[in-house]
Amino acid sequence: MELSKIKSPADFRGASIEELADLCRQLREAFLVKLSNHGGHVGPNLGLVEATVALHYVFNTPEDKIVFDVSHQTYIHKMLTGRVQAFLDPAKYDDVTGYTAPSESDYDLFTIGHTSTAVSLAGGMAKARDLLGQKYNVVALVGDGSLSGGEAFEGLDEGATLGSNFIVVVNDNQMSIAENHGGLYSGLARLRESDGTASDNYFKALGYDYLYVAEGNDLASLIDAFRKVKDADHPVVVHLNTCKGLGYKPAEEHKERFHWSMPFDLATGELKDQSQSESYDEIFAREMLAQMKADPAVCVLTAGTPGAIAFGPQQRAEAGKQFIDVGIAEQEAAAMASGIAKAGGRPCFGVVSSFLQRAYDQLSQDIAINNTPVVLNIFYGTLLGMNDVTHLGWFDIALVANIPGWVYLAPTNVEEYLSMQRWAMKQTAHPVAIRIPGGSVQHATAPVQSDWSLLNKYQIVRDGADVAIIGAGTFLPLAEQTADLLKASGINATVINPRYLSGLDEQMLHGLRAAHRLVVTIEDGVLEGGFGEKIARYYGTTDMKVACYGLAKVFKDRYDYRSLLEANRLTAPQIAEDITAALR
Amino acid sequence: MELSKIKSPADFRGASIEELADLCRQLREAFLVKLSNHGGHVGPNLGLVEATVALHYVFNTPEDKIVFDVSHQTYIHKMLTGRVQAFLDPAKYDDVTGYTAPSESDYDLFTIGHTSTAVSLAGGMAKARDLLGQKYNVVALVGDGSLSGGEAFEGLDEGATLGSNFIVVVNDNQMSIAENHGGLYSGLARLRESDGTASDNYFKALGYDYLYVAEGNDLASLIDAFRKVKDADHPVVVHLNTCKGLGYKPAEEHKERFHWSMPFDLATGELKDQSQSESYDEIFAREMLAQMKADPAVCVLTAGTPGAIAFGPQQRAEAGKQFIDVGIAEQEAAAMASGIAKAGGRPCFGVVSSFLQRAYDQLSQDIAINNTPVVLNIFYGTLLGMNDVTHLGWFDIALVANIPGWVYLAPTNVEEYLSMQRWAMKQTAHPVAIRIPGGSVQHATAPVQSDWSLLNKYQIVRDGADVAIIGAGTFLPLAEQTADLLKASGINATVINPRYLSGLDEQMLHGLRAAHRLVVTIEDGVLEGGFGEKIARYYGTTDMKVACYGLAKVFKDRYDYRSLLEANRLTAPQIAEDITAALR
């Protein structure tokens, strides 16, 4: 059986175990060749090769439905469902996304990138199936750390009561991105150690029938287990003990390093591009480790993404109890931070913009209403960062800045960032969020103030007339480039660094009216609900014209950032052209 | 021991069990007299009388910290911590809020109104205590249905790993607001039936030491249990079997009716005000029951608040399997609805505006990115509804309308609402949210269209010149009243019903420029991130003036809505005055 000829699971449903084992070997080989050249999620997929083959072998997909959680675990699934060329042919590597995508295949049910969602989504499908009187299996494949997310718990809790076919396959690879965290995982460990027989079984406690598969990378065991639960008339959990990174020694030995990787040398596992450029995550980690040493009350929280904030094993060891990884559980990280701040600790939650969305209510209720001095550092809140539709960093301005009480700061360079972060961690008057800029790391060209407690004071970085360009965060350099271009056509633009995204400098804005006819805002996010609209509203009843630049409210997947900038007229020549026309 | 003389728990820490029992009797009596005259949360507090006394008796509050979940369970706590006059003296009834409030007392640690937050907040306090090398007990009191919320699970999961004193008291009254839902609660039932000895103990599965108190309303049992866990050096759960409504027969027998009540006759339990006015929740329930009968694919979801959407026991029985109460678990309700829609069901999630905040990520990822035709009906999204700071309905426009893909509709009367709801439930092109108007129920004075698929078409309800007033949802009548006032001063205003909150009718807006100099927007929510700002941005580069009316971005607690309207110039005379001045 040749991998390149597999068009759908039907092509291997009649195969023998030996043929399937050979198929797994081919899958791993092709996968590793692509990943070593292209990068992507290595470990999670290697651990699931056999389970994915066995699922499609036993279940009658796509009539039977499999919903994959944290769908970065679906590379093997894609190879088995008509998309193998995207793994064999380098020219087609980018024909598939890194997540399930219904636009690619009927075997993909949802576009999923955030974790902990599959049980809820699959539970809904099972419910609709029952309402409509249909018959098919509904399977949710969860794991790789996502059980710690509240949505996964809520899905399990409700799913247990469906009273009909509902199969939850738990991929227990003993890891999240880094190690797992939380009491739940000790319970899973006890189950693994007891061959599934330990008392106080989390899944049984929620009402599930339970089946343990000790050899979660053994085809025969897997096929046997899936056959047992196929067509079950009640909710059942199949707990697979798998090995993250299996079949590639460097990934087995360095599970965290190989959770996701840039292209690497297949022989050694070394990254192909060893160049190191300055980055905000490392600046953050260095700064926070220094703050921790100076003050035992300082602590850093992450919700399962220590790598995104450069807290690798070494930094975590150095921080000790002052570093808290709550696992994939953003609600907990935010609410716990509020408790820490209330009791005199100085917490900083370092979080990826897209994942912060999961803690909106905690930012509002647990933090803002209680005015606890929690500090958020928001990473990848930029269109220049992650470009998968499920990981966009475009929405956090609207999310954070519109909640009363939050001070949302937008530094434009390292020195401004450090100054803001030091102030934020010392003060106790407000919850403060800091938006890490996107793009290449900039440095200050003038001294930076150290006290940010006089809120909403914008800074004029270049004094001019007729037009004032307010460039927020990442896009202050774009405002300055625009001003440079305008200068060539005789327009002497004012350039402003607003620094605060959560409020208006009404005094400065009022003052601009004397010598300016047009205010331009540029922000690194969607326009709707964002920063520029507040400026537009402020000037609404005056003669001042306002033009807002930012992203249109449309989801984009795997976009080219240069094209996106141009399509939204977010380049200096385009903005300069518009300004020139408006002032004419 | 006289209740009226209790200033703090120190006043009863030396008392005998008999004296405490007498105190409980006095507490219940005073509580019931106030509640029958004032209204509030009846059942949850009656069930916790003994536990609250025992907690303050055993623990050295306020040095020891007790964080109360769903803090509507804290009326008794307030009576014991210096605020008893607010329960004994009718003139002082409103001196205390219905939730914990740090502004009232050092015994109140957080302002908490949403559920499922206490374990996370308390876990944070325990963490800070340990970082700072301090010693005190940290207790989280949870229950009354809140264990089904994902945040509670995340808090338990992380709290189990704290490795130091952390006491979680579970108030298991076998109820949420209505009955409990989810597999977890079957597990709790097994524990109750086995005197805490059943296998597959949810709390032990997460790593907690565990203590069961069969008689959760017996002072001696409670005091004994709390003494056992006081100063514990590890995380422990104390599971109390309590009786919701205990000591008031109508509340014991009709637990759902007495979860929260308007003023009632103490002798009979009957509501004092039996008048029935037309309400949107009942209109919703009637409509959805009819739709369910006509189509088995139609279903209604609630996240633990069936009463808010008028699905009482009778309506639930009528709906059968087409009604889904997932318990307090908004993430699940939203994501499950997406799964239902994907598999051909027609789900409508009826949700209170303030609680919808807990499902932001699901609205974005599970629904919008997947473009599943989920229908949301958002209740109490109005400043004319709930006025506790933890339950404000001011933020949902910014929350929903700024997510790509959502169609957010704002009906202004019953007929418009029903037409939108019928269209939303039939179409499969978009996720659609409908914002139930606040204030008294209005009726259409002209025929209403039935097809809303041509998005973002605003309606001119009165044709005029110079000024156009766009009154969204609840506030269309306010726009019309303003226009009436203007007419008296010779200004013939255009009045527009935008109907869509999630997009602009650019054609109409452009057209207004011919005969209008000013556009006024009026919305029932905060201005920042809201509807009016989108209009202001649209006109930013034109000569059109725009004035936006809505709420300032500040939290308010127990506000008087008339004062709030006036303070934000949201009355017809004020707006008319501003318009007259602007047009002069």
mmCIF file of C-alpha atoms in Angstrom, chain A residues 2 65 78 96 100 107 183 190 197 226 248 260 306 348 383 389 400 407 420 426 513 523 526 582:
data_model
loop_
_atom_site.group_PDB
_atom_site.id
_atom_site.type_symbol
_atom_site.label_atom_id
_atom_site.label_comp_id
_atom_site.label_asym_id
_atom_site.label_seq_id
_atom_site.Cartn_x
_atom_site.Cartn_y
_atom_site.Cartn_z
ATOM 1 C CA GLU A 2 1.579 3.187 -1.172
ATOM 2 C CA LYS A 65 -17.952 12.391 12.519
ATOM 3 C CA LYS A 78 -5.039 15.251 6.331
ATOM 4 C CA VAL A 96 -3.184 22.801 3.383
ATOM 5 C CA THR A 100 -8.732 21.304 10.242
ATOM 6 C CA TYR A 107 -13.560 15.053 6.670
ATOM 7 C CA GLY A 183 -4.586 18.267 39.678
ATOM 8 C CA ARG A 190 -2.615 7.472 38.432
ATOM 9 C CA THR A 197 -8.007 0.880 37.189
ATOM 10 C CA PHE A 226 -12.350 1.651 18.835
ATOM 11 C CA TYR A 248 11.763 10.719 15.874
ATOM 12 C CA TRP A 260 6.163 23.168 17.249
ATOM 13 C CA PRO A 306 5.569 29.490 28.440
ATOM 14 C CA CYS A 348 1.941 39.686 35.472
ATOM 15 C CA LEU A 383 -1.230 41.838 12.212
ATOM 16 C CA VAL A 389 -7.467 32.636 11.071
ATOM 17 C CA VAL A 400 -9.453 45.357 26.501
ATOM 18 C CA VAL A 407 -5.336 51.118 31.383
ATOM 19 C CA MET A 420 5.740 51.055 31.212
ATOM 20 C CA LYS A 426 4.942 48.974 40.956
ATOM 21 C CA ARG A 513 -7.807 72.197 16.341
ATOM 22 C CA GLU A 523 -3.700 51.224 14.545
ATOM 23 C CA VAL A 526 -9.480 46.025 13.381
ATOM 24 C CA ALA A 582 -7.721 65.428 1.650
#
